C-alpha cells in the first residue's frame, strides 16, 4: 500500500509543454470547490468565455472550453463538423496533422492529405493542388504551430483559398495560443482548438475551442447525430451558451478556476506584449544555442519562437544529456518524435517558462556539463 | 476586461457532487507542475493505478484513469466494447441509464432498454425477461448508484445471469465508488467507470476505469476501429499499461496529483471503515430529516446512504429554500432532475462532506429558516 504523501522535484519546464505555471494559477487550483451549477460558477464560466474570446481575438458566440486536453479539442472540432462521406483536406507535416487525419477517418471522412516533409509548412501552392483533386471539401485543417517540429504555419492566404472553395478552415492552435500572433476573426478561422499547458501556462487538462457562424451553420445542418455524446456541441453549447445552462456533464471546477486566473494574467500582460516577449527571449536563446553549435530544424521564416527544434552539436548522446539535465539540474527539455526521435531536442520557452533566466539556466547547465560537447 | 482575481464563497457541498475536498487534496492540486513524461510522473501514474485497483478491489491490469469527467468514462467503456450492429441491454431507471443508452446508440448498437420507474432498481426478473427478447447480448449495462434518484442497484445475482448468457457486465459506479461496498472482481464486473468528485472527494475532471480480461478479449477481437481516437483503449493502454509508456495525449498532471492524494486518504481510512462511516452518518441524517417531515423517494433496502433523495414536507417552495440555504448558509444541496425537478432534493453526504457536522449544519439551518415549514 502507498502511504507516502506526494513528493515531486521542483522542475524547470522547458519542453513542449506543460510549461511552468504562475504561482497564482497554482493557488487558484487549490481554491475550495464550489458546485458546477452554483451561480458563482456560472459567472466564472461567463468570465472564462469572455477571456477566451479576447485571447482568440474573436466575437464568436460559440466559444467554450472542452473538459479534457487538447486532443479532445481536436476531436471535438472534427466530430462535430464531419459527417460520414464528407471530403476533407488535411495538412500533414508532423504528428498533429497525422492525428487530425486519423480522427477524421474515424468520423467517416474521405481524407485528402497534403503530405509535407516534417519541419516545413503547407504552402498556398500545396492547397491549390489539393483543391484541384478535391474541389469542394467540407473543410481544410491545418496545424498553426506543429509541436512535433516547431514550424509555424501561415494561415491568411490559405484561408481565402479554402473559403473561395466553399469549405471551412479548421486550425490546431495548441502551441501558438498566447505565444505568437493568432487572429481568429481577422483570419476567418471557422473552428479552432487549443490547450492550456503551453503559452497560457495553466495545468494541462482543458481545451478552449471556438466556432464561427459558418461552422455553426454546418453543425445545425447535420443530417446525422454527432458520434460522440461527450463532445457533442449541440448538447455542450446549451451548457456554455444556453440561457438555461442545461446540465451536460460535471465541469472540472478547479481546472476552470486555474484557467480563469491564467487568462487574467495573459490579459494583464497584454496579448501583443506577450507575443513580443516570446519573440525577444527566443532571439536570445537562438543566439546562445547557435554559439554552442545547435542547428535549427525549421527554416528561419517559419520558425516558432516558443518551441525551438534543434539538432545537437555532433558527437552528443542526446538522451544521456537530456537525462542529466533533468536529474542534476531539474531542467526538462523535450526529445524528438517520429523520425526525429534521438536526433533533435524541442526546447520550449512558453508562458511562465519564457524568461531570460530560463534561457540562462539551460545554457549554463550545458556549458557546465562535462558530457556536453559544443 | 476582467481584472479581478478569483473570488468564491466558502461553500459546504451537500449536493450530488462535487463534495468538499480535503485540504491535502487541494494542496496537491497546487503542486508545481512536472512533465507528463517525467520519470517521476510515470511513477505517480503507477501508484495511482495501484490505488485505483485497491479501491475497485480488482487485480485487473487494464485499470487506468480517463483524462476527463465520468461521462467520458461512460463513453470510454461503451465506445470500446460496442461495434455497429451489436445488441446490448441497458437498465434505465434514471438519467444515467438513459445516457448510456444514448451513447450506445451512437456507437451503432441495437439497444434493449429495461425501463423502470425512476427511484426503483432493475430486478433479476427484469433481466431474465430482457434476456428472453435478446438472448445473446454483447453486454448488460447497469448503474450501481443512480445519482438522479439515489437508488442502489444490487449486482451480484444479475452478474451471473448476464455471464451465463455470454455477455459482459458493465457498471456505472460514479456515485458508489468509495462510499458503499463495490467489489469489481468478486462481483465479476467486466467494465466499470467512476468519477472523482463524489465519495473520493477529489475535484471533478477524471474518470477511473477498469476492464476485466473478458472485456480485453472483446477489445482485442474488434473488427472495426474504435470511433473515438481520444478514448481508444487500444492506444490509451499503451500509455497507462505499456512497457514503453507511448505518448498518447498530455495527461492532466495536477488532477492526477490530487487523485493520488485522495486515493491515499481513502486507503489510510480503509475502504470498509469508509463504507461504514457513510452508513452511520446516513442514519443520523435520515432520522433528522424524517423528524422535519422529509420523505425518502427510494424504498429503504435500495437506498444509497450517501445520496439522499427526499420529498420536502408539504407547503415548501423547494427552489426558494434551496437558494436561501446557498445564499445565507453557503450550503449546497441538489434539486431534482427530470420528472423530479421541483419536487425532491438530493442531499449528498459524500467523502469529506460525510460528517456529523455537515448533517447538523444542514438540519440547523433548516430549523432556523422561517420560510421552511416542517
Coordinates of C-alpha atoms in Angstrom, one line a residue, chain B:
Chain B
X1 CA -11.9 43.3 -19.4
X2 CA -11.9 41.1 -16.3
X3 CA -9.2 42.2 -13.9
X4 CA -10.4 40.9 -10.5
X5 CA -8.7 37.9 -9.0
X6 CA -10.8 34.8 -8.5
X7 CA -13.2 35.1 -5.6
X8 CA -15.5 32.3 -4.5
X9 CA -17.7 31.7 -1.4
X10 CA -16.7 29.1 1.1
X11 CA -19.4 26.5 0.2
X12 CA -20.5 23.5 2.2
X13 CA -21.1 20.9 -0.6
X14 CA -24.0 18.6 0.2
X15 CA -25.4 18.1 -3.3
X16 CA -24.9 15.2 -5.7
X17 CA -21.2 16.2 -6.3
X18 CA -18.7 17.7 -6.2
X19 CA -18.3 17.1 -2.5
X20 CA -15.9 19.0 -0.2
X21 CA -12.3 18.2 -0.9
X22 CA -9.8 17.5 1.8
X23 CA -7.2 20.4 2.3
X24 CA -4.4 18.0 1.4
X25 CA -6.1 17.1 -1.9
X26 CA -6.5 20.8 -2.7
X27 CA -2.8 21.3 -1.7
X28 CA -1.8 18.5 -4.1
X29 CA -3.6 20.4 -6.9
X30 CA -1.3 23.3 -6.3
X31 CA 1.9 21.3 -6.6
X32 CA 4.2 22.9 -9.2
X33 CA 3.9 21.0 -12.5
X34 CA 6.2 18.3 -13.8
X35 CA 6.2 17.0 -17.3
X36 CA 3.7 14.2 -18.2
X37 CA 6.6 12.0 -19.5
X38 CA 8.8 12.8 -16.5
X39 CA 10.0 9.6 -14.8
X40 CA 8.6 11.0 -11.5
X41 CA 5.2 11.3 -13.2
X42 CA 5.3 7.8 -14.6
X43 CA 5.9 6.6 -11.1
X44 CA 2.9 8.6 -9.9
X45 CA 0.8 7.0 -12.6
X46 CA 1.9 3.6 -11.4
X47 CA 0.9 4.5 -7.8
X48 CA -2.5 5.8 -9.0
X49 CA -3.1 2.7 -11.0
X50 CA -2.3 0.5 -8.0
X51 CA -4.6 2.5 -5.7
X52 CA -7.4 2.5 -8.2
X53 CA -7.1 -1.3 -8.3
X54 CA -7.2 -1.4 -4.5
X55 CA -10.3 0.8 -4.3
X56 CA -12.1 -1.1 -7.1
X57 CA -11.0 -4.3 -5.3
X58 CA -9.7 -5.7 -8.5
X59 CA -6.5 -7.2 -10.0
X60 CA -7.4 -6.0 -13.5
X61 CA -4.3 -5.0 -15.3
X62 CA -6.2 -2.6 -17.6
X63 CA -7.0 -0.2 -14.8
X64 CA -6.4 3.4 -15.6
X65 CA -7.8 7.0 -15.5
X66 CA -9.6 8.7 -18.3
X67 CA -8.4 12.3 -18.6
X68 CA -12.0 13.7 -18.5
X69 CA -15.1 13.5 -16.2
X70 CA -17.2 10.5 -15.5
X71 CA -19.4 10.9 -18.6
X72 CA -16.2 10.4 -20.7
X73 CA -15.5 7.3 -18.7
X74 CA -19.0 6.1 -19.6
X75 CA -18.3 6.8 -23.3
X76 CA -14.9 5.1 -23.0
X77 CA -16.5 1.8 -21.8
X78 CA -19.2 1.8 -24.5
X79 CA -17.2 3.0 -27.4
X80 CA -14.5 0.4 -26.8
X81 CA -16.8 -2.6 -26.2
X82 CA -19.5 -1.9 -28.8
X83 CA -19.3 -2.4 -32.6
X84 CA -22.0 -1.4 -35.0
X85 CA -24.8 -3.9 -35.0
X86 CA -24.1 -5.3 -31.5
X87 CA -27.1 -5.9 -29.3
X88 CA -26.9 -4.6 -25.7
X89 CA -29.2 -4.5 -22.7
X90 CA -29.3 -1.3 -20.6
X91 CA -31.2 -0.7 -17.4
X92 CA -32.8 2.7 -17.5
X93 CA -34.1 3.9 -14.1
X94 CA -32.8 7.4 -14.1
X95 CA -30.7 10.0 -16.0
X96 CA -27.5 7.9 -16.3
X97 CA -29.1 4.7 -17.7
X98 CA -30.7 7.0 -20.3
X99 CA -27.3 8.5 -21.1
X100 CA -25.7 5.0 -21.5
X101 CA -28.5 4.1 -24.0
X102 CA -28.0 7.3 -25.9
X103 CA -24.2 6.7 -26.2
X104 CA -24.6 3.0 -27.1
X105 CA -27.0 4.0 -29.9
X106 CA -24.4 6.5 -31.2
X107 CA -21.9 3.5 -31.2
X108 CA -24.3 1.7 -33.6
X109 CA -25.7 -0.7 -31.1
X110 CA -29.2 -2.1 -31.0
X111 CA -30.3 -1.2 -27.5
X112 CA -32.8 -3.2 -25.5
X113 CA -33.8 -1.0 -22.6
X114 CA -35.1 -2.3 -19.3
X115 CA -37.3 0.7 -18.5
X116 CA -38.0 1.1 -14.8
X117 CA -39.7 3.7 -12.7
X118 CA -37.2 6.3 -11.5
X119 CA -36.3 5.5 -7.9
X120 CA -36.6 1.7 -8.3
X121 CA -33.9 -0.8 -9.4
X122 CA -33.6 -3.4 -12.1
X123 CA -34.5 -6.9 -10.7
X124 CA -33.3 -10.4 -11.7
X125 CA -36.8 -11.0 -13.2
X126 CA -36.3 -7.8 -15.3
X127 CA -33.0 -9.1 -16.6
X128 CA -34.4 -12.6 -17.3
X129 CA -37.3 -11.1 -19.3
X130 CA -34.8 -8.9 -21.3
X131 CA -32.6 -12.0 -22.0
X132 CA -35.6 -13.7 -23.5
X133 CA -36.0 -11.0 -26.1
X134 CA -32.3 -10.6 -26.5
X135 CA -30.6 -14.0 -25.6
X136 CA -27.1 -13.1 -26.7
X137 CA -26.3 -9.6 -25.8
X138 CA -22.8 -8.2 -26.1
X139 CA -23.3 -6.6 -22.7
X140 CA -25.6 -5.6 -20.0
X141 CA -25.0 -2.1 -18.5
X142 CA -26.4 -1.0 -15.1
X143 CA -26.0 2.0 -12.9
X144 CA -24.8 0.9 -9.5
X145 CA -25.7 4.2 -7.8
X146 CA -28.2 6.3 -9.8
X147 CA -27.2 9.9 -9.0
X148 CA -30.5 11.2 -10.2
X149 CA -32.6 9.1 -7.8
X150 CA -30.4 7.8 -5.0
X151 CA -31.2 4.1 -5.8
X152 CA -28.5 1.4 -5.1
X153 CA -28.6 -1.4 -7.7
X154 CA -27.8 -4.9 -6.5
X155 CA -25.4 -6.5 -8.9
X156 CA -24.3 -10.0 -7.8
X157 CA -27.1 -12.2 -8.9
X158 CA -27.6 -10.2 -12.1
X159 CA -23.9 -10.7 -12.8
X160 CA -24.4 -14.4 -13.0
X161 CA -27.4 -14.0 -15.4
X162 CA -25.5 -12.0 -17.9
X163 CA -22.4 -14.1 -17.8
X164 CA -24.4 -17.3 -18.3
X165 CA -25.8 -15.6 -21.4
X166 CA -22.2 -15.0 -22.6
X167 CA -22.3 -11.2 -22.2
X168 CA -20.3 -8.7 -20.3
X169 CA -21.4 -6.7 -17.2
X170 CA -20.7 -3.0 -17.4
X171 CA -21.3 -0.8 -14.4
X172 CA -21.6 2.9 -13.7
X173 CA -20.1 3.4 -10.2
X174 CA -19.7 7.2 -10.2
X175 CA -21.6 7.8 -7.0
X176 CA -21.0 4.5 -5.2
X177 CA -17.2 4.3 -5.5
X178 CA -15.5 4.7 -2.1
X179 CA -18.9 5.3 -0.4
X180 CA -20.6 1.9 -0.5
X181 CA -19.5 -1.6 -1.0
X182 CA -18.2 -2.2 -4.5
X183 CA -16.3 -5.4 -5.4
X184 CA -15.2 -5.5 -9.0
X185 CA -13.5 -8.9 -9.0
X186 CA -15.9 -10.6 -6.5
X187 CA -18.9 -9.5 -8.5
X188 CA -17.4 -10.3 -11.9
X189 CA -17.8 -6.8 -13.3
X190 CA -16.2 -6.5 -16.7
X191 CA -16.1 -2.8 -17.4
X192 CA -16.5 -0.1 -14.7
X193 CA -16.1 3.6 -14.7
X194 CA -16.4 6.2 -11.9
X195 CA -15.8 9.8 -11.1
X196 CA -13.5 11.6 -8.7
X197 CA -15.9 14.2 -7.3
X198 CA -18.3 12.1 -5.2
X199 CA -17.2 9.8 -2.3
X200 CA -13.5 10.1 -3.3
X201 CA -13.7 13.9 -2.6
X202 CA -11.3 14.9 -5.3
X203 CA -12.0 17.7 -7.8
X204 CA -14.1 16.7 -10.8
X205 CA -12.4 16.0 -14.1
X206 CA -11.1 12.5 -14.1
X207 CA -12.7 9.0 -14.5
X208 CA -11.1 5.9 -13.1
X209 CA -11.9 2.9 -15.3
X210 CA -11.1 -0.8 -15.2
X211 CA -11.6 -3.7 -17.7
X212 CA -11.6 -7.4 -17.0
X213 CA -9.7 -10.0 -19.0
X214 CA -13.1 -10.8 -20.7
X215 CA -13.5 -7.2 -21.7
X216 CA -10.0 -7.0 -23.0
X217 CA -10.7 -10.1 -25.2
X218 CA -13.7 -8.3 -26.7
X219 CA -11.5 -5.2 -27.3
X220 CA -8.8 -7.3 -28.9
X221 CA -11.2 -9.1 -31.2
X222 CA -12.8 -5.9 -32.6
X223 CA -13.2 -5.9 -36.3
X224 CA -13.7 -2.1 -36.6
X225 CA -11.7 0.8 -35.2
X226 CA -12.9 2.5 -32.0
X227 CA -14.8 5.5 -33.3
X228 CA -13.2 7.9 -30.8
X229 CA -9.4 8.4 -31.0
X230 CA -9.2 10.2 -27.7
X231 CA -11.0 7.4 -25.8
X232 CA -9.5 4.4 -27.8
X233 CA -8.2 2.0 -25.3
X234 CA -6.0 0.2 -27.8
X235 CA -4.0 3.4 -27.7
X236 CA -4.6 4.6 -24.2
X237 CA -3.5 1.3 -22.7
X238 CA 0.0 1.8 -24.1
X239 CA 0.3 5.0 -22.1
X240 CA -1.1 3.5 -18.8
X241 CA 0.0 -0.1 -19.1
X242 CA 2.5 -0.4 -21.9
X243 CA 6.2 -1.0 -21.2
X244 CA 7.2 1.9 -23.3
X245 CA 4.7 4.5 -22.0
X246 CA 3.9 5.6 -25.5
X247 CA 2.7 9.2 -25.6
X248 CA -1.0 9.5 -26.4
X249 CA -2.1 12.8 -25.0
X250 CA -0.9 15.2 -22.4
X251 CA -2.1 13.9 -19.0
X252 CA -3.8 16.4 -16.7
X253 CA -0.8 16.4 -14.3
X254 CA -2.3 18.4 -11.4
X255 CA -5.6 16.5 -11.4
X256 CA -3.6 13.2 -11.2
X257 CA -1.6 14.7 -8.2
X258 CA -4.9 15.4 -6.5
X259 CA -6.3 12.0 -7.4
X260 CA -3.3 10.3 -5.9
X261 CA -3.7 12.2 -2.6
X262 CA -7.4 11.5 -2.4
X263 CA -6.8 7.7 -3.0
X264 CA -4.1 7.7 -0.4
X265 CA -6.5 9.3 2.1
X266 CA -9.2 6.7 1.3
X267 CA -6.8 3.8 1.8
X268 CA -5.5 5.4 5.0
X269 CA -9.0 5.4 6.4
X270 CA -9.7 2.0 5.0
X271 CA -12.4 1.2 2.5
X272 CA -14.6 -0.7 4.9
X273 CA -14.4 2.0 7.5
X274 CA -15.3 4.5 4.9
X275 CA -18.4 2.5 3.8
X276 CA -19.3 2.2 7.5
X277 CA -18.9 6.0 8.0
X278 CA -21.3 6.7 5.1
X279 CA -23.8 4.3 6.5
X280 CA -23.6 5.7 10.1
X281 CA -23.8 9.4 9.1
X282 CA -26.7 8.5 6.8
X283 CA -28.7 7.0 9.7
X284 CA -28.3 10.2 11.7
X285 CA -29.3 12.3 8.7
X286 CA -32.2 10.1 7.9
X287 CA -33.6 10.4 11.4
X288 CA -33.3 14.1 11.5
X289 CA -34.7 14.6 8.0
X290 CA -37.7 12.4 8.8
X291 CA -38.3 14.4 12.1
X292 CA -38.5 17.5 9.9
X293 CA -41.1 15.8 7.7
X294 CA -39.0 14.8 4.7
X295 CA -39.9 11.6 3.0
X296 CA -37.5 9.3 1.1
X297 CA -38.1 8.6 -2.6
X298 CA -36.4 5.2 -2.7
X299 CA -37.6 2.1 -0.8
X300 CA -35.3 1.5 2.3
X301 CA -33.5 -1.6 1.1
X302 CA -32.4 0.1 -2.2
X303 CA -31.4 3.4 -0.7
X304 CA -28.0 4.9 -1.2
X305 CA -26.6 6.1 2.1
X306 CA -24.5 8.9 0.5
X307 CA -27.1 10.4 -1.8
X308 CA -30.4 11.1 -0.1
X309 CA -33.3 11.8 -2.4
X310 CA -36.2 13.2 -0.4
X311 CA -39.5 14.9 -0.9
X312 CA -39.8 18.1 1.1
X313 CA -42.6 18.4 3.7
X314 CA -45.7 19.8 2.0
X315 CA -46.1 23.5 1.6
X316 CA -42.4 24.3 0.9
X317 CA -41.1 26.2 -2.1
X318 CA -38.0 23.9 -2.7
X319 CA -36.3 26.3 -5.1
X320 CA -36.6 29.3 -2.7
X321 CA -35.4 27.3 0.3
X322 CA -32.5 25.7 -1.6
X323 CA -31.4 29.2 -2.8
X324 CA -31.6 30.6 0.8
X325 CA -29.5 27.7 2.0
X326 CA -26.9 28.6 -0.6
X327 CA -27.0 32.4 -0.2
X328 CA -27.4 32.6 3.6
X329 CA -25.7 29.5 4.9
X330 CA -23.3 28.6 2.0
X331 CA -24.8 25.1 1.9
X332 CA -25.4 23.5 -1.5
X333 CA -28.0 20.7 -1.8
X334 CA -29.1 19.4 -5.2
X335 CA -32.5 19.8 -6.8
X336 CA -34.3 17.0 -8.7
X337 CA -33.8 16.1 -12.3
X338 CA -36.3 15.1 -15.0
X339 CA -39.8 14.4 -13.5
X340 CA -38.4 15.1 -10.1
X341 CA -37.3 18.7 -10.9
X342 CA -39.0 21.0 -8.4
X343 CA -40.2 18.0 -6.3
X344 CA -37.2 16.4 -4.5
X345 CA -33.9 17.4 -3.1
X346 CA -30.7 15.3 -3.5
X347 CA -28.7 15.6 -0.3
X348 CA -25.2 14.3 -0.6
X349 CA -23.0 13.2 2.3
X350 CA -20.0 12.0 0.3
X351 CA -16.4 11.7 1.3
X352 CA -15.3 14.8 3.2
X353 CA -18.9 16.0 3.2
X354 CA -19.9 12.9 5.2
X355 CA -19.6 14.1 8.8
X356 CA -22.0 14.7 11.7
X357 CA -21.1 18.4 11.5
X358 CA -22.4 18.5 7.9
X359 CA -25.6 16.9 8.9
X360 CA -26.0 19.3 11.8
X361 CA -25.2 22.4 9.7
X362 CA -27.9 21.5 7.2
X363 CA -30.6 20.5 9.7
X364 CA -30.0 23.5 12.0
X365 CA -30.1 25.9 9.0
X366 CA -33.5 24.4 8.0
X367 CA -34.8 24.7 11.6
X368 CA -33.6 28.3 11.8
X369 CA -35.2 29.4 8.5
X370 CA -38.6 31.0 8.9
X371 CA -39.6 30.1 5.3
X372 CA -39.1 26.4 5.9
X373 CA -42.2 24.6 7.1
X374 CA -41.6 21.2 8.9

